[in-house]
mmCIF file of C-alpha atoms in Angstrom:
data_model
loop_
_atom_site.group_PDB
_atom_site.id
_atom_site.type_symbol
_atom_site.label_atom_id
_atom_site.label_comp_id
_atom_site.label_asym_id
_atom_site.label_seq_id
_atom_site.Cartn_x
_atom_site.Cartn_y
_atom_site.Cartn_z
ATOM 1 C CA UNK A 4 41.677 32.936 73.885
ATOM 2 C CA UNK A 5 45.360 32.039 73.316
ATOM 3 C CA UNK A 6 46.268 29.569 70.640
ATOM 4 C CA UNK A 7 46.875 26.133 71.624
ATOM 5 C CA UNK A 8 50.637 25.145 71.305
ATOM 6 C CA UNK A 9 49.768 22.730 68.515
ATOM 7 C CA UNK A 10 48.102 25.343 66.579
ATOM 8 C CA UNK A 11 51.003 27.651 66.786
ATOM 9 C CA UNK A 12 53.138 24.851 65.600
ATOM 10 C CA UNK A 13 50.687 24.141 62.676
ATOM 11 C CA UNK A 14 50.854 27.992 61.590
ATOM 12 C CA UNK A 15 54.511 27.908 61.830
ATOM 13 C CA UNK A 16 54.974 24.989 59.642
ATOM 14 C CA UNK A 17 52.525 26.315 57.016
ATOM 15 C CA UNK A 18 54.316 29.728 56.992
ATOM 16 C CA UNK A 19 57.681 27.961 56.414
ATOM 17 C CA UNK A 20 56.210 25.614 53.780
ATOM 18 C CA UNK A 21 54.805 28.551 51.948
ATOM 19 C CA UNK A 22 58.132 30.412 52.170
ATOM 20 C CA UNK A 23 59.786 27.384 50.609
ATOM 21 C CA UNK A 24 57.410 27.182 47.778
ATOM 22 C CA UNK A 25 57.521 30.738 46.948
ATOM 23 C CA UNK A 26 61.488 31.118 47.083
ATOM 24 C CA UNK A 27 61.594 27.790 44.769
ATOM 25 C CA UNK A 28 58.980 28.931 42.239
ATOM 26 C CA UNK A 29 60.822 32.334 41.958
ATOM 27 C CA UNK A 30 64.279 30.712 41.586
ATOM 28 C CA UNK A 31 63.061 28.286 39.051
ATOM 29 C CA UNK A 32 61.478 30.855 36.985
ATOM 30 C CA UNK A 33 64.490 33.178 37.139
ATOM 31 C CA UNK A 34 67.293 30.531 36.480
ATOM 32 C CA UNK A 35 65.711 27.466 35.091
ATOM 33 C CA UNK A 36 64.885 24.189 36.887
ATOM 34 C CA UNK A 37 68.426 22.439 36.341
ATOM 35 C CA UNK A 38 70.277 25.303 38.016
ATOM 36 C CA UNK A 39 68.515 25.466 41.259
ATOM 37 C CA UNK A 40 69.839 23.853 44.308
ATOM 38 C CA UNK A 41 68.445 23.124 47.818
ATOM 39 C CA UNK A 42 70.897 25.480 49.267
ATOM 40 C CA UNK A 43 69.672 28.424 47.123
ATOM 41 C CA UNK A 44 66.030 27.604 48.183
ATOM 42 C CA UNK A 45 67.180 27.433 51.913
ATOM 43 C CA UNK A 46 68.997 30.757 51.675
ATOM 44 C CA UNK A 47 66.274 32.554 49.834
ATOM 45 C CA UNK A 48 63.473 31.186 52.177
ATOM 46 C CA UNK A 49 65.562 32.254 55.283
ATOM 47 C CA UNK A 50 65.952 28.772 56.877
ATOM 48 C CA UNK A 51 68.815 26.235 57.261
ATOM 49 C CA UNK A 52 69.502 23.593 54.767
ATOM 50 C CA UNK A 53 68.797 20.919 57.574
ATOM 51 C CA UNK A 54 65.180 22.354 58.152
ATOM 52 C CA UNK A 55 64.522 22.546 54.335
ATOM 53 C CA UNK A 56 65.274 18.814 54.193
ATOM 54 C CA UNK A 57 62.644 18.361 56.907
ATOM 55 C CA UNK A 58 60.088 19.635 54.573
ATOM 56 C CA UNK A 59 61.280 18.239 51.216
ATOM 57 C CA UNK A 60 63.631 15.644 49.794
ATOM 58 C CA UNK A 61 64.471 17.448 46.595
ATOM 59 C CA UNK A 62 63.738 20.383 44.316
ATOM 60 C CA UNK A 63 61.490 18.095 42.162
ATOM 61 C CA UNK A 64 59.321 17.539 45.021
ATOM 62 C CA UNK A 65 59.153 21.109 45.947
ATOM 63 C CA UNK A 66 58.281 21.985 42.151
ATOM 64 C CA UNK A 67 55.387 19.534 42.386
ATOM 65 C CA UNK A 68 54.110 20.995 45.552
ATOM 66 C CA UNK A 69 54.223 24.557 43.931
ATOM 67 C CA UNK A 70 52.311 23.120 40.824
ATOM 68 C CA UNK A 71 49.590 21.543 43.160
ATOM 69 C CA UNK A 72 49.213 24.869 44.869
ATOM 70 C CA UNK A 73 48.995 26.728 41.739
ATOM 71 C CA UNK A 74 46.390 24.333 40.115
ATOM 72 C CA UNK A 75 44.331 24.608 43.304
ATOM 73 C CA UNK A 76 44.337 28.337 42.982
ATOM 74 C CA UNK A 77 43.608 28.368 39.324
ATOM 75 C CA UNK A 78 40.566 26.015 39.809
ATOM 76 C CA UNK A 79 39.406 28.078 42.680
ATOM 77 C CA UNK A 80 39.545 31.305 40.643
ATOM 78 C CA UNK A 81 37.585 29.826 37.720
ATOM 79 C CA UNK A 82 34.967 28.457 40.070
ATOM 80 C CA UNK A 83 34.761 31.775 41.524
ATOM 81 C CA UNK A 84 34.029 33.301 38.053
ATOM 82 C CA UNK A 85 31.481 30.535 37.226
ATOM 83 C CA UNK A 86 29.708 31.448 40.302
ATOM 84 C CA UNK A 87 29.291 35.388 39.765
ATOM 85 C CA UNK A 88 25.548 36.684 39.517
ATOM 86 C CA UNK A 89 25.994 37.383 35.817
ATOM 87 C CA UNK A 90 24.149 35.565 33.129
ATOM 88 C CA UNK A 91 25.632 32.167 31.739
ATOM 89 C CA UNK A 92 26.952 33.680 28.629
ATOM 90 C CA UNK A 93 29.069 36.434 30.608
ATOM 91 C CA UNK A 94 30.366 33.845 32.980
ATOM 92 C CA UNK A 95 31.229 31.393 30.133
ATOM 93 C CA UNK A 96 33.166 33.979 28.445
ATOM 94 C CA UNK A 97 34.802 35.189 31.816
ATOM 95 C CA UNK A 98 35.872 31.657 32.750
ATOM 96 C CA UNK A 99 37.142 30.746 29.185
ATOM 97 C CA UNK A 100 39.181 34.159 29.040
ATOM 98 C CA UNK A 101 40.727 33.437 32.537
ATOM 99 C CA UNK A 102 41.669 29.955 31.416
ATOM 100 C CA UNK A 103 43.245 31.488 28.134
ATOM 101 C CA UNK A 104 45.156 34.001 29.982
ATOM 102 C CA UNK A 105 46.569 31.209 32.387
ATOM 103 C CA UNK A 106 47.824 29.276 29.258
ATOM 104 C CA UNK A 107 49.278 32.642 28.186
ATOM 105 C CA UNK A 108 51.166 33.257 31.193
ATOM 106 C CA UNK A 109 52.656 29.615 31.123
ATOM 107 C CA UNK A 110 54.240 30.100 27.923
ATOM 108 C CA UNK A 111 57.181 31.660 29.586
ATOM 109 C CA UNK A 112 58.055 28.321 31.327
ATOM 110 C CA UNK A 113 61.025 26.674 30.090
ATOM 111 C CA UNK A 114 60.874 23.317 28.109
ATOM 112 C CA UNK A 115 62.519 21.657 31.051
ATOM 113 C CA UNK A 116 59.964 22.835 33.670
ATOM 114 C CA UNK A 117 57.065 22.159 31.113
ATOM 115 C CA UNK A 118 58.212 18.649 30.677
ATOM 116 C CA UNK A 119 58.512 17.897 34.257
ATOM 117 C CA UNK A 120 55.201 19.465 35.170
ATOM 118 C CA UNK A 121 53.669 17.587 32.236
ATOM 119 C CA UNK A 122 54.302 14.399 34.176
ATOM 120 C CA UNK A 123 52.614 15.514 37.271
ATOM 121 C CA UNK A 124 49.569 13.269 37.909
ATOM 122 C CA UNK A 125 47.744 16.073 39.276
ATOM 123 C CA UNK A 126 47.408 17.638 35.796
ATOM 124 C CA UNK A 127 45.123 15.136 34.292
ATOM 125 C CA UNK A 128 42.903 15.283 37.303
ATOM 126 C CA UNK A 129 42.742 18.978 37.114
ATOM 127 C CA UNK A 130 42.001 18.934 33.397
ATOM 128 C CA UNK A 131 38.852 16.641 34.163
ATOM 129 C CA UNK A 132 37.888 19.043 36.869
ATOM 130 C CA UNK A 133 38.305 21.952 34.232
ATOM 131 C CA UNK A 134 36.145 20.019 31.698
ATOM 132 C CA UNK A 135 33.311 19.334 34.253
ATOM 133 C CA UNK A 136 33.432 23.110 35.135
ATOM 134 C CA UNK A 137 33.182 24.110 31.452
ATOM 135 C CA UNK A 138 30.671 21.285 30.655
ATOM 136 C CA UNK A 139 28.310 22.689 33.623
ATOM 137 C CA UNK A 140 28.599 26.185 32.206
ATOM 138 C CA UNK A 141 27.931 25.164 28.677
ATOM 139 C CA UNK A 142 24.697 23.262 29.887
ATOM 140 C CA UNK A 143 23.441 26.558 31.357
ATOM 141 C CA UNK A 144 24.140 28.477 28.090
ATOM 142 C CA UNK A 145 22.519 25.627 26.130
ATOM 143 C CA UNK A 146 19.382 26.356 28.278
ATOM 144 C CA UNK A 147 19.488 29.918 27.337
ATOM 145 C CA UNK A 148 19.463 28.774 23.878
ATOM 146 C CA UNK A 149 22.874 30.268 22.961
ATOM 147 C CA UNK A 150 24.623 27.070 22.118
ATOM 148 C CA UNK A 151 24.672 24.812 19.078
ATOM 149 C CA UNK A 152 22.785 21.666 19.678
ATOM 150 C CA UNK A 153 24.300 19.378 17.169
ATOM 151 C CA UNK A 154 27.365 18.400 19.260
ATOM 152 C CA UNK A 155 27.437 16.736 22.751
ATOM 153 C CA UNK A 156 28.279 19.310 25.548
ATOM 154 C CA UNK A 157 31.286 17.063 26.709
ATOM 155 C CA UNK A 158 32.955 17.420 23.227
ATOM 156 C CA UNK A 159 32.290 21.090 23.234
ATOM 157 C CA UNK A 160 33.933 21.374 26.459
ATOM 158 C CA UNK A 161 36.942 19.426 25.246
ATOM 159 C CA UNK A 162 37.096 21.678 22.090
ATOM 160 C CA UNK A 163 37.071 24.897 24.203
ATOM 161 C CA UNK A 164 39.969 23.842 26.379
ATOM 162 C CA UNK A 165 42.169 22.550 23.489
ATOM 163 C CA UNK A 166 41.513 25.586 21.429
ATOM 164 C CA UNK A 167 42.385 27.849 24.389
ATOM 165 C CA UNK A 168 45.720 26.415 24.887
ATOM 166 C CA UNK A 169 46.725 28.153 21.548
ATOM 167 C CA UNK A 170 46.887 31.217 23.951
ATOM 168 C CA UNK A 171 50.353 29.595 25.111
ATOM 169 C CA UNK A 172 51.884 30.658 21.784
ATOM 170 C CA UNK A 173 50.309 34.107 21.299
ATOM 171 C CA UNK A 174 52.287 37.227 21.713
ATOM 172 C CA UNK A 175 49.944 39.621 23.364
ATOM 173 C CA UNK A 176 46.757 39.653 25.580
ATOM 174 C CA UNK A 177 44.871 41.366 22.661
ATOM 175 C CA UNK A 178 45.637 38.164 20.594
ATOM 176 C CA UNK A 179 44.433 36.036 23.651
ATOM 177 C CA UNK A 180 41.133 38.063 23.780
ATOM 178 C CA UNK A 181 40.762 37.417 19.911
ATOM 179 C CA UNK A 182 41.174 33.717 20.593
ATOM 180 C CA UNK A 183 38.451 33.633 23.139
ATOM 181 C CA UNK A 184 35.971 35.285 20.565
ATOM 182 C CA UNK A 185 36.988 32.765 17.861
ATOM 183 C CA UNK A 186 36.646 29.789 20.366
ATOM 184 C CA UNK A 187 33.187 31.031 21.479
ATOM 185 C CA UNK A 188 32.191 31.212 17.890
ATOM 186 C CA UNK A 189 32.603 27.770 17.418
ATOM 187 C CA UNK A 190 30.181 26.688 19.996
ATOM 188 C CA UNK A 191 27.397 29.132 19.057
ATOM 189 C CA UNK A 192 24.097 28.039 17.208
ATOM 190 C CA UNK A 193 24.690 27.787 13.484
ATOM 191 C CA UNK A 194 22.211 28.846 10.921
ATOM 192 C CA UNK B 18 71.443 -1.281 -17.892
ATOM 193 C CA UNK B 19 72.307 -3.096 -14.751
ATOM 194 C CA UNK B 20 72.525 -1.062 -11.505
ATOM 195 C CA UNK B 21 75.932 0.218 -10.569
ATOM 196 C CA UNK B 22 77.294 -1.497 -7.574
ATOM 197 C CA UNK B 23 77.083 1.826 -5.520
ATOM 198 C CA UNK B 24 73.220 2.073 -6.209
ATOM 199 C CA UNK B 25 72.671 -1.724 -5.226
ATOM 200 C CA UNK B 26 74.486 -0.862 -1.968
ATOM 201 C CA UNK B 27 72.273 2.155 -1.398
ATOM 202 C CA UNK B 28 68.885 0.304 -2.205
ATOM 203 C CA UNK B 29 70.135 -2.512 0.178
ATOM 204 C CA UNK B 30 70.863 0.028 2.917
ATOM 205 C CA UNK B 31 67.599 1.849 2.455
ATOM 206 C CA UNK B 32 65.507 -1.585 2.610
ATOM 207 C CA UNK B 33 67.157 -2.461 5.835
ATOM 208 C CA UNK B 34 66.772 0.914 7.312
ATOM 209 C CA UNK B 35 63.088 0.539 6.540
ATOM 210 C CA UNK B 36 62.654 -2.742 8.003
ATOM 211 C CA UNK B 37 64.458 -1.741 11.243
ATOM 212 C CA UNK B 38 61.972 1.392 11.451
ATOM 213 C CA UNK B 39 59.022 -0.797 10.824
ATOM 214 C CA UNK B 40 59.958 -3.502 13.253
ATOM 215 C CA UNK B 41 60.740 -0.996 16.085
ATOM 216 C CA UNK B 42 57.465 1.040 15.438
ATOM 217 C CA UNK B 43 55.346 -2.175 15.666
ATOM 218 C CA UNK B 44 57.235 -3.506 18.690
ATOM 219 C CA UNK B 45 56.922 -0.277 20.487
ATOM 220 C CA UNK B 46 53.210 0.029 19.913
ATOM 221 C CA UNK B 47 52.524 -3.436 20.893
ATOM 222 C CA UNK B 48 54.835 -3.734 23.918
ATOM 223 C CA UNK B 49 55.449 -0.245 25.056
ATOM 224 C CA UNK B 50 58.747 1.691 24.837
ATOM 225 C CA UNK B 51 60.482 0.513 27.793
ATOM 226 C CA UNK B 52 60.398 -3.106 27.000
ATOM 227 C CA UNK B 53 61.684 -3.139 23.601
ATOM 228 C CA UNK B 54 65.377 -4.197 23.168
ATOM 229 C CA UNK B 55 67.846 -4.062 20.311
ATOM 230 C CA UNK B 56 67.807 -7.900 20.129
ATOM 231 C CA UNK B 57 63.988 -8.067 19.618
ATOM 232 C CA UNK B 58 64.416 -5.468 16.891
ATOM 233 C CA UNK B 59 66.998 -7.346 15.199
ATOM 234 C CA UNK B 60 65.191 -10.554 15.316
ATOM 235 C CA UNK B 61 61.995 -8.977 13.984
ATOM 236 C CA UNK B 62 63.767 -7.268 11.128
ATOM 237 C CA UNK B 63 65.505 -10.454 10.200
ATOM 238 C CA UNK B 64 68.919 -9.010 10.647
ATOM 239 C CA UNK B 65 71.847 -9.631 13.211
ATOM 240 C CA UNK B 66 72.370 -7.643 16.348
ATOM 241 C CA UNK B 67 75.668 -6.439 15.035
ATOM 242 C CA UNK B 68 74.246 -5.290 11.704
ATOM 243 C CA UNK B 69 71.535 -3.373 13.737
ATOM 244 C CA UNK B 70 74.219 -1.572 15.687
ATOM 245 C CA UNK B 71 75.784 -0.333 12.261
ATOM 246 C CA UNK B 72 72.568 1.335 11.551
ATOM 247 C CA UNK B 73 71.510 2.723 15.058
ATOM 248 C CA UNK B 74 73.126 3.169 18.611
ATOM 249 C CA UNK B 75 69.973 2.495 20.470
ATOM 250 C CA UNK B 76 66.178 2.085 20.573
ATOM 251 C CA UNK B 77 65.647 5.799 21.097
ATOM 252 C CA UNK B 78 67.602 6.797 17.993
ATOM 253 C CA UNK B 79 65.282 4.331 16.022
ATOM 254 C CA UNK B 80 62.196 5.871 17.508
ATOM 255 C CA UNK B 81 63.313 9.249 16.578
ATOM 256 C CA UNK B 82 63.934 8.021 12.881
ATOM 257 C CA UNK B 83 60.554 6.512 12.920
ATOM 258 C CA UNK B 84 59.078 9.799 14.071
ATOM 259 C CA UNK B 85 60.939 11.754 11.536
ATOM 260 C CA UNK B 86 59.498 9.547 8.711
ATOM 261 C CA UNK B 87 56.031 9.633 10.024
ATOM 262 C CA UNK B 88 56.062 13.355 10.189
ATOM 263 C CA UNK B 89 57.435 13.584 6.756
ATOM 264 C CA UNK B 90 54.610 11.401 5.407
ATOM 265 C CA UNK B 91 51.814 13.157 7.329
ATOM 266 C CA UNK B 92 53.116 16.691 5.927
ATOM 267 C CA UNK B 93 53.323 15.230 2.402
ATOM 268 C CA UNK B 94 49.711 13.821 2.788
ATOM 269 C CA UNK B 95 48.419 17.212 4.077
ATOM 270 C CA UNK B 96 50.141 18.988 1.174
ATOM 271 C CA UNK B 97 48.617 16.569 -1.106
ATOM 272 C CA UNK B 98 45.095 17.285 -0.049
ATOM 273 C CA UNK B 99 45.875 21.046 -0.114
ATOM 274 C CA UNK B 100 46.725 20.718 -3.619
ATOM 275 C CA UNK B 101 43.704 18.943 -4.975
ATOM 276 C CA UNK B 102 41.716 20.837 -7.650
ATOM 277 C CA UNK B 103 38.695 21.400 -5.328
ATOM 278 C CA UNK B 104 37.784 24.857 -4.148
ATOM 279 C CA UNK B 105 39.532 26.389 -1.087
ATOM 280 C CA UNK B 106 36.755 25.743 1.427
ATOM 281 C CA UNK B 107 36.678 21.966 0.432
ATOM 282 C CA UNK B 108 40.306 21.822 0.628
ATOM 283 C CA UNK B 109 40.653 23.457 4.083
ATOM 284 C CA UNK B 110 38.120 21.139 5.503
ATOM 285 C CA UNK B 111 39.831 17.986 3.932
ATOM 286 C CA UNK B 112 43.220 19.201 5.384
ATOM 287 C CA UNK B 113 41.862 19.975 8.994
ATOM 288 C CA UNK B 114 39.932 16.592 8.968
ATOM 289 C CA UNK B 115 43.130 14.728 8.010
ATOM 290 C CA UNK B 116 45.115 16.580 10.770
ATOM 291 C CA UNK B 117 42.475 15.772 13.342
ATOM 292 C CA UNK B 118 42.536 12.035 12.218
ATOM 293 C CA UNK B 119 46.199 11.892 12.716
ATOM 294 C CA UNK B 120 45.853 13.435 16.344
ATOM 295 C CA UNK B 121 43.172 11.113 16.889
ATOM 296 C CA UNK B 122 45.106 7.999 15.826
ATOM 297 C CA UNK B 123 48.208 9.008 18.059
ATOM 298 C CA UNK B 124 45.797 8.888 21.320
ATOM 299 C CA UNK B 125 46.739 5.158 21.464
ATOM 300 C CA UNK B 126 50.466 6.120 22.094
ATOM 301 C CA UNK B 127 51.554 5.470 25.585
ATOM 302 C CA UNK B 128 52.536 8.299 27.938
ATOM 303 C CA UNK B 129 56.142 7.311 27.819
ATOM 304 C CA UNK B 130 56.270 7.333 23.986
ATOM 305 C CA UNK B 131 54.531 10.629 23.914
ATOM 306 C CA UNK B 132 56.928 12.028 26.403
ATOM 307 C CA UNK B 133 59.905 11.149 24.251
ATOM 308 C CA UNK B 134 58.605 12.100 21.048
ATOM 309 C CA UNK B 135 57.543 15.547 22.754
ATOM 310 C CA UNK B 136 61.219 16.182 23.159
ATOM 311 C CA UNK B 137 61.923 15.744 19.520
ATOM 312 C CA UNK B 138 63.092 18.951 17.866
ATOM 313 C CA UNK B 139 61.605 18.089 14.710
ATOM 314 C CA UNK B 140 58.202 18.608 16.136
ATOM 315 C CA UNK B 141 58.424 22.165 16.608
ATOM 316 C CA UNK B 142 59.761 22.563 13.042
ATOM 317 C CA UNK B 143 57.089 20.303 11.639
ATOM 318 C CA UNK B 144 54.488 22.371 13.789
ATOM 319 C CA UNK B 145 55.653 25.495 12.019
ATOM 320 C CA UNK B 146 55.199 23.862 8.536
ATOM 321 C CA UNK B 147 51.799 22.932 9.613
ATOM 322 C CA UNK B 148 50.823 26.392 10.731
ATOM 323 C CA UNK B 149 52.303 27.748 7.380
ATOM 324 C CA UNK B 150 50.112 25.192 5.401
ATOM 325 C CA UNK B 151 47.069 26.018 7.033
ATOM 326 C CA UNK B 152 47.934 29.810 7.031
ATOM 327 C CA UNK B 153 48.255 29.606 3.144
ATOM 328 C CA UNK B 154 44.777 27.734 2.706
ATOM 329 C CA UNK B 155 42.920 30.187 5.040
ATOM 330 C CA UNK B 156 44.336 32.949 2.880
ATOM 331 C CA UNK B 157 42.721 31.407 0.059
ATOM 332 C CA UNK B 158 39.499 30.954 1.886
ATOM 333 C CA UNK B 159 39.666 34.560 2.839
ATOM 334 C CA UNK B 160 39.903 35.642 -0.679
ATOM 335 C CA UNK B 161 36.727 33.566 -1.226
ATOM 336 C CA UNK B 162 35.020 35.783 1.357
ATOM 337 C CA UNK B 163 34.422 32.783 3.670
ATOM 338 C CA UNK B 164 36.689 33.732 6.662
ATOM 339 C CA UNK B 165 36.075 36.174 9.353
ATOM 340 C CA UNK B 166 38.333 39.320 8.860
ATOM 341 C CA UNK B 167 38.829 40.589 12.352
ATOM 342 C CA UNK B 168 41.438 38.127 13.378
ATOM 343 C CA UNK B 169 44.911 37.760 11.818
ATOM 344 C CA UNK B 170 45.429 34.660 9.597
ATOM 345 C CA UNK B 171 48.431 33.381 11.763
ATOM 346 C CA UNK B 172 46.263 33.371 14.826
ATOM 347 C CA UNK B 173 43.295 31.469 13.010
ATOM 348 C CA UNK B 174 45.927 28.788 11.881
ATOM 349 C CA UNK B 175 47.198 28.650 15.328
ATOM 350 C CA UNK B 176 43.704 28.157 16.821
ATOM 351 C CA UNK B 177 42.772 25.514 14.269
ATOM 352 C CA UNK B 178 45.833 23.394 15.247
ATOM 353 C CA UNK B 179 45.272 23.627 18.859
ATOM 354 C CA UNK B 180 41.513 22.985 18.695
ATOM 355 C CA UNK B 181 42.085 19.833 16.726
ATOM 356 C CA UNK B 182 44.381 18.261 18.844
ATOM 357 C CA UNK B 183 41.298 17.809 20.975
ATOM 358 C CA UNK B 184 40.892 14.832 18.643
ATOM 359 C CA UNK B 185 43.418 13.059 20.874
ATOM 360 C CA UNK B 186 40.936 12.508 23.624
ATOM 361 C CA UNK B 187 37.965 11.816 21.442
ATOM 362 C CA UNK B 188 36.398 8.250 21.390
ATOM 363 C CA UNK B 189 35.096 7.941 17.735
ATOM 364 C CA UNK B 190 35.730 9.225 14.294
ATOM 365 C CA UNK B 191 32.145 10.712 14.172
ATOM 366 C CA UNK B 192 33.315 12.724 17.286
ATOM 367 C CA UNK B 193 36.406 13.878 15.320
ATOM 368 C CA UNK B 194 34.129 14.917 12.390
ATOM 369 C CA UNK B 195 32.143 17.033 14.618
ATOM 370 C CA UNK B 196 35.291 18.577 16.083
ATOM 371 C CA UNK B 197 36.345 19.712 12.529
ATOM 372 C CA UNK B 198 32.782 21.274 12.031
ATOM 373 C CA UNK B 199 33.141 23.161 15.441
ATOM 374 C CA UNK B 200 36.550 24.501 14.716
ATOM 375 C CA UNK B 201 35.569 25.607 11.368
ATOM 376 C CA UNK B 202 32.649 27.535 12.700
ATOM 377 C CA UNK B 203 34.978 29.535 14.714
ATOM 378 C CA UNK B 204 36.770 30.986 11.513
ATOM 379 C CA UNK B 205 33.731 31.783 9.501
ATOM 380 C CA UNK B 206 32.522 35.349 8.994
ATOM 381 C CA UNK B 207 30.539 36.289 11.855
ATOM 382 C CA UNK B 208 27.189 38.572 11.593
#
C-alpha cells in the first residue's frame, strides 16, 4: 500500500530536520559555536535559508536539539548494555565504561559549547535517568554479594557518575579503562 | 614607631576592600546574583557609591575578587592539612575530606552564580594546584605501600577530585564522610 500523503510529509520533515542537526553539529565541532551562521548550516544541509528558518529560529535552538538527540541516543545505548544477558557485574562494568567513554569523547568540546549545553535543562533530567539506571544495576550487583553494604546505593551511583567524569580530562582510552577499574574498586565489599 | 602615612593608606584600602567583598558575598548568597546592585553593596559596606566605584567597576568584578579570595583560603587550608605531623594516610584522608566538605558547602550556590564562577580562569589554575597537592600526598602514601600501583598517580589524583565533587549533590555531612571512604577505597592496593 502506498504511503499516505501525510506520512510522506512527515518523513520528509524528519529527514530535513536530521540533516540540519547533522550539519550544525559538524560545523560547531569544526569551527566553534560562535562562528557558525544559519547561512552556513543551510548551505551544508542543502536547503534554503528560508526553509531552515521554518525549522529553527537560531543556531542555539539547533544546538539544543542536537544535544537532546545525543542524550537520547546515549541513554538508549546505556540501557541496551544494561539489558544484555551477562551477569550483573559484567553489565555494571560495561555501562560504567560506556559512560566514561562518552565523557572522554566530550572533552574535545570547546568551553563555549560546554557552557551553553550546561545550561540545557535536559541535562539534569538525563543525569537523573543515568543515576536511576546505575542505581538499578548496583542493586543487582548487591544481590550477588559483590557490593559494599555500608553505603546507600543512591550514594554509590552518584559517586560512580562523578568519578567517571574524570574521563573528560584523560589523554587516552587506556587511562579511561583504568579509571573505570579504580571507580569500581570503590564500590566493592571491603574487608 | 608610628606607621608611615603610606602604610596607613594601604591598611585603610585593604580594610575597605575586605568590607566590600564580605558585603557582596553575603548579599549574593542571600538574594541571588542578579538582584544585587552596587548601591546595596555600598550601603552594606558602609561606604558611598562613588567610593565603591573607585574599587570595582561592577558586581561581577567584585564576585570574581570574592572567588579569588575564597580559592586562596581553601588552598591554604588544604596545604595546612597536608603539612600536619600525622602519617601520610591520615593527611590524605584529612585533605580529601576537607575538599569534599568544600564541594558540599558550595551546593547552596545558585545556578547563576555557579555558571559565572565556572567562567573564572582562576578555577582551572586552582584545579591544577589541587591536583598537584593531592598528587604529592598520594606519592607519600604510595611510599608507605598503601596505594595501588597499577595506575599513574596523576590519574588517581584526578579521580579523587572528580569523585569528591559528588559531595555537591549529597544531603548530609554523614553522606560526605561515606563518599570520602568510598573514594579512598578506589586508590587502595587491590588483591
